[in-house]
JSON list of C-alpha atoms in Angstrom, two decimals:
[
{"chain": "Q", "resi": 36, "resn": "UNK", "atom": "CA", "xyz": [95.90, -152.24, 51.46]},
{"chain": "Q", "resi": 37, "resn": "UNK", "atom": "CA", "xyz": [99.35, -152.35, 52.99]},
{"chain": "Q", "resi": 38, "resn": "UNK", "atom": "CA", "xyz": [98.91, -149.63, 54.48]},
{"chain": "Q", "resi": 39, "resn": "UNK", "atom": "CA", "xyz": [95.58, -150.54, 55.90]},
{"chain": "Q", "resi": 40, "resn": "UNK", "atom": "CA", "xyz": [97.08, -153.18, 57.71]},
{"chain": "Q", "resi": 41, "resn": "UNK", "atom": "CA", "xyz": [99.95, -151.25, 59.20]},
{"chain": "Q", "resi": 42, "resn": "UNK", "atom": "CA", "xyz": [97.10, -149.19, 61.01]},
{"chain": "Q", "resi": 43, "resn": "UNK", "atom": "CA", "xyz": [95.58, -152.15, 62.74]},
{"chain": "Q", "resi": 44, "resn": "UNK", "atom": "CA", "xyz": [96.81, -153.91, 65.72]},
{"chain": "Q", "resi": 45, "resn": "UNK", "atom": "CA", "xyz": [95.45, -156.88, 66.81]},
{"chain": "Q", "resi": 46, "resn": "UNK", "atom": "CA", "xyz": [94.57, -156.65, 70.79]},
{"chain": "Q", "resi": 47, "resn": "UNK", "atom": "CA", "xyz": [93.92, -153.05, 70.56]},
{"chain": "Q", "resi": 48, "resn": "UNK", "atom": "CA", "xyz": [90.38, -151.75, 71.07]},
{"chain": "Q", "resi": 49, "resn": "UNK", "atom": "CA", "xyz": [88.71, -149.17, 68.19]},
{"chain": "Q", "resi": 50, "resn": "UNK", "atom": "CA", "xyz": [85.52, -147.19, 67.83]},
{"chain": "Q", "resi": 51, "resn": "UNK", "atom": "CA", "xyz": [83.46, -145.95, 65.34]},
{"chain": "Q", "resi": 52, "resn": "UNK", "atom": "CA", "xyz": [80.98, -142.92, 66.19]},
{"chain": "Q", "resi": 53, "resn": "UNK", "atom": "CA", "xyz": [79.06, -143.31, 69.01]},
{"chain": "Q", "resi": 54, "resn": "UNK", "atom": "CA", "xyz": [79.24, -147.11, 69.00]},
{"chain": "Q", "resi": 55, "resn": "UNK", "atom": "CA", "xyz": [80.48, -149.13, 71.63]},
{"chain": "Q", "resi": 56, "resn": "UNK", "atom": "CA", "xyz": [84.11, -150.34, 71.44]},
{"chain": "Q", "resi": 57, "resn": "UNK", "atom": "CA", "xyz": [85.49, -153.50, 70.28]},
{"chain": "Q", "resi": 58, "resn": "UNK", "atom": "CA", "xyz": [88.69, -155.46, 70.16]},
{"chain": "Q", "resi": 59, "resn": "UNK", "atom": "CA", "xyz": [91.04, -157.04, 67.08]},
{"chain": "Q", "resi": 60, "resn": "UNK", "atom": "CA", "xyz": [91.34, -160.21, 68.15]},
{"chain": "Q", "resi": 61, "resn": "UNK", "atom": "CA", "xyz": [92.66, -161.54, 64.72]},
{"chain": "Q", "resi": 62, "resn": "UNK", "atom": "CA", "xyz": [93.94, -160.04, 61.35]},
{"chain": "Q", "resi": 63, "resn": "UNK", "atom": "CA", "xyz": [93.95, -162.53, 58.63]},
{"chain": "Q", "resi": 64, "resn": "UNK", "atom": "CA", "xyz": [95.98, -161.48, 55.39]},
{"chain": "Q", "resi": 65, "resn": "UNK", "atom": "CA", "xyz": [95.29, -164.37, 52.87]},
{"chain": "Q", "resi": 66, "resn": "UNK", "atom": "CA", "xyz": [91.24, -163.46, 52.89]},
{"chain": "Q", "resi": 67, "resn": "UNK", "atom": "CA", "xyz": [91.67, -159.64, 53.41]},
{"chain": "Q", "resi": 68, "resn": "UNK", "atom": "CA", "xyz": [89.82, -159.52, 57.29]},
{"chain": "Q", "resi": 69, "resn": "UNK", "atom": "CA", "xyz": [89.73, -158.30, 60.19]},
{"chain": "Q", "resi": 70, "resn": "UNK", "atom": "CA", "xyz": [88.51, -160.55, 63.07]},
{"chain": "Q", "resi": 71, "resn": "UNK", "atom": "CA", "xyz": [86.64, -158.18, 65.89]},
{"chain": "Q", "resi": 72, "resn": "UNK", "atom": "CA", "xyz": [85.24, -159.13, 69.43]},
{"chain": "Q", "resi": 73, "resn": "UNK", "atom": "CA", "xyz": [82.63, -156.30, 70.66]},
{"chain": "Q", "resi": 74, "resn": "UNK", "atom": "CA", "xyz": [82.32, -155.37, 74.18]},
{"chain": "Q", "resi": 75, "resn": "UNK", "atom": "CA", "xyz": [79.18, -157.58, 74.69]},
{"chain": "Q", "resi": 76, "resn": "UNK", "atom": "CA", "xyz": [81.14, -160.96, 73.41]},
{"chain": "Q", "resi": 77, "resn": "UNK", "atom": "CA", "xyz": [79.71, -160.78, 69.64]},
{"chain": "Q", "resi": 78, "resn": "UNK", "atom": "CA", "xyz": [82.52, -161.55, 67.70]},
{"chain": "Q", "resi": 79, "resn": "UNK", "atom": "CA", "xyz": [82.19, -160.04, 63.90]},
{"chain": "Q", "resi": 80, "resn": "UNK", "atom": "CA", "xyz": [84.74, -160.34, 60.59]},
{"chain": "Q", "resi": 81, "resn": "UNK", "atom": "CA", "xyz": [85.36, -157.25, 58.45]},
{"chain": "Q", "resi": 82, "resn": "UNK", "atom": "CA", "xyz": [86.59, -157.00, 55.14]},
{"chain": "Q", "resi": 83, "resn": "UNK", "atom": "CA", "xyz": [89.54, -154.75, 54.65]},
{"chain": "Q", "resi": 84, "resn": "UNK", "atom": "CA", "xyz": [87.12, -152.34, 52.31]},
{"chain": "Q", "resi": 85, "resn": "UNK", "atom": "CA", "xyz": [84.92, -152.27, 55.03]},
{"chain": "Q", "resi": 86, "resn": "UNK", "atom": "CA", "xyz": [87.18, -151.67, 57.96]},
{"chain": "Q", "resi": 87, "resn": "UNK", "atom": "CA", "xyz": [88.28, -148.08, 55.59]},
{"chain": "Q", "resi": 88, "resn": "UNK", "atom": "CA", "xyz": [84.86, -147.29, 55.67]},
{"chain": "Q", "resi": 89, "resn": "UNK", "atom": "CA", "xyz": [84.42, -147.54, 58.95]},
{"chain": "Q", "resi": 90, "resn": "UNK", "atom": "CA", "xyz": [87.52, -145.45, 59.89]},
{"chain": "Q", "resi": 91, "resn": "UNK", "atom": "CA", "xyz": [87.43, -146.97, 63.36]},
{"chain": "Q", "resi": 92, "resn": "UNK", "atom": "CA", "xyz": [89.46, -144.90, 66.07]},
{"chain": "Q", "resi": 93, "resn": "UNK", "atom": "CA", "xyz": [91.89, -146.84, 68.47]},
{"chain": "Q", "resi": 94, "resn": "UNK", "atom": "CA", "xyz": [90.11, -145.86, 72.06]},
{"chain": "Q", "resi": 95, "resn": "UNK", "atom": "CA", "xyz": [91.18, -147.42, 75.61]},
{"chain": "Q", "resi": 96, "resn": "UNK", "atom": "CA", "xyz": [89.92, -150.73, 76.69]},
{"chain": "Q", "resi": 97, "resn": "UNK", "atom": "CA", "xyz": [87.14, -150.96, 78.71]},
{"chain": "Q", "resi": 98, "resn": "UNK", "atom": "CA", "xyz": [87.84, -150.74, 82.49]},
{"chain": "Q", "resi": 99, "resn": "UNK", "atom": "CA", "xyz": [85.21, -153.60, 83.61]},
{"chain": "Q", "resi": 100, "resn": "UNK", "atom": "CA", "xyz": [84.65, -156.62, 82.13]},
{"chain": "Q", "resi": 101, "resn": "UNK", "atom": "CA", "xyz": [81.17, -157.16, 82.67]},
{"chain": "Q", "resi": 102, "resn": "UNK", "atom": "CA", "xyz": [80.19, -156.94, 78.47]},
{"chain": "Q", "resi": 103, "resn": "UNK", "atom": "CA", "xyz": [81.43, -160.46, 77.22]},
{"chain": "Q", "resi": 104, "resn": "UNK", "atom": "CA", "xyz": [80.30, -161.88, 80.52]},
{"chain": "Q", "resi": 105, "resn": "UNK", "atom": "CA", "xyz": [77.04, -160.79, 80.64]},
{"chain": "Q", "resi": 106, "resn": "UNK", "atom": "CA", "xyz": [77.22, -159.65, 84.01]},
{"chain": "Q", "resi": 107, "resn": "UNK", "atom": "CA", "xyz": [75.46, -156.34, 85.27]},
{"chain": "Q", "resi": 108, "resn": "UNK", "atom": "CA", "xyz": [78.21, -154.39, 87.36]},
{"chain": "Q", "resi": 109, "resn": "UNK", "atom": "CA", "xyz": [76.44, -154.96, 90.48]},
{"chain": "Q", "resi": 110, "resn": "UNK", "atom": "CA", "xyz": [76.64, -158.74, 89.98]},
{"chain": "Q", "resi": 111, "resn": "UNK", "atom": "CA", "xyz": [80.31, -158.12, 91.19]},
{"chain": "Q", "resi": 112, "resn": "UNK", "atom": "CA", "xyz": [79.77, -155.25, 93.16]},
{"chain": "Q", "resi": 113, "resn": "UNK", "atom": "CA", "xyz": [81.23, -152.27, 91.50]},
{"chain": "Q", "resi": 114, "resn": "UNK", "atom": "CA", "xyz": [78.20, -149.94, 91.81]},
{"chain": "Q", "resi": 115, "resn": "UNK", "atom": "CA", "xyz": [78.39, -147.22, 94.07]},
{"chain": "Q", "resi": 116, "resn": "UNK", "atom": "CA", "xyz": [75.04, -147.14, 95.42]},
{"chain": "Q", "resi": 117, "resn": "UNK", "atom": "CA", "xyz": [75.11, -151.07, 96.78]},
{"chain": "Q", "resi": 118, "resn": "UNK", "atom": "CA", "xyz": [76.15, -151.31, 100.31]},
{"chain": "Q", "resi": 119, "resn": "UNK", "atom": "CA", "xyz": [77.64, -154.42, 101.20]},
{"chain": "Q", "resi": 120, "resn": "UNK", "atom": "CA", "xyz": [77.89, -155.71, 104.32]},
{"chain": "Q", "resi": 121, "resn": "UNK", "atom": "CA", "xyz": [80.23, -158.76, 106.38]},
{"chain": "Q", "resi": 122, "resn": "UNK", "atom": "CA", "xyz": [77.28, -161.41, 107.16]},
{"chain": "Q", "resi": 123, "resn": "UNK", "atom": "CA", "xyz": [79.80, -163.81, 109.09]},
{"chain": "Q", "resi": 124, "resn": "UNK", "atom": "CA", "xyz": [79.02, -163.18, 112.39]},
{"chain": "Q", "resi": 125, "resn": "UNK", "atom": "CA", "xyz": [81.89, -162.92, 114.81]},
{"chain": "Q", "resi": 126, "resn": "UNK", "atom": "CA", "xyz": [81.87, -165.13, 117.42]},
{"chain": "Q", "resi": 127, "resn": "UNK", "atom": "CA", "xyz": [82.92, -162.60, 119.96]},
{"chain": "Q", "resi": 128, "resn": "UNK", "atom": "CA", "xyz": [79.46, -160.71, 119.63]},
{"chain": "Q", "resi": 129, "resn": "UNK", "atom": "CA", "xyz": [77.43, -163.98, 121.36]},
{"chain": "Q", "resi": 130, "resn": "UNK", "atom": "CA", "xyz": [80.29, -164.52, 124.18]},
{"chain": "Q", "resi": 131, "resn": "UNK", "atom": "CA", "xyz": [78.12, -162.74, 126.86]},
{"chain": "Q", "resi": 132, "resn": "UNK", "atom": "CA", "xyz": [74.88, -165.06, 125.91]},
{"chain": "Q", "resi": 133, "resn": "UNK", "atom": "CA", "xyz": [77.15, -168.27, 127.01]}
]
């Protein structure tokens, strides 16, 4: 398993297939697991056999962080399609009504 645990890096993000990715966020020798945080929050353990099986692939990190917050991207405003506007008025547009 030594080498096993060469491979994995905790604070990098993997993925497996098509599923989403998730994050080592601890590696604990003693019990032989692998602590993982998915995308969405849901943290999981893995047992080093299970973590071969898996053959995870390191991948880049997300580039929101909407999944652990469970927050839709528009929540914070990083969809395309929603037009913001400024709704403080300025003072300068009512100057002629004094």
């Amino acid at each position: 398993m030594q080498g096993l645990t060469q491979n994995v890096v905790v604070g990098e993000w993997y993925r497996t297939g098509t599923e989403s990715p998730f994050e080592v966020v601890a590696l604990d020798l003693d019990h032989e697991t692998i602590e993982v945080q998915h995308f969405d929050g849901t943290v999981e353990e893995i047992d080093f056999d299970s973590w071969a099986e898996l053959a995870p692939k390191p991948t880049a990190a997300p580039e929101d962080y909407s999944g652990a917050m469970d927050l839709d991207r528009e929540d914070y405003g990083l969809e395309p399609e929603v037009i913001r506007s400024d709704t403080r008025d300025n003072p300068l547009d009512y100057i002629d009504q004094l």
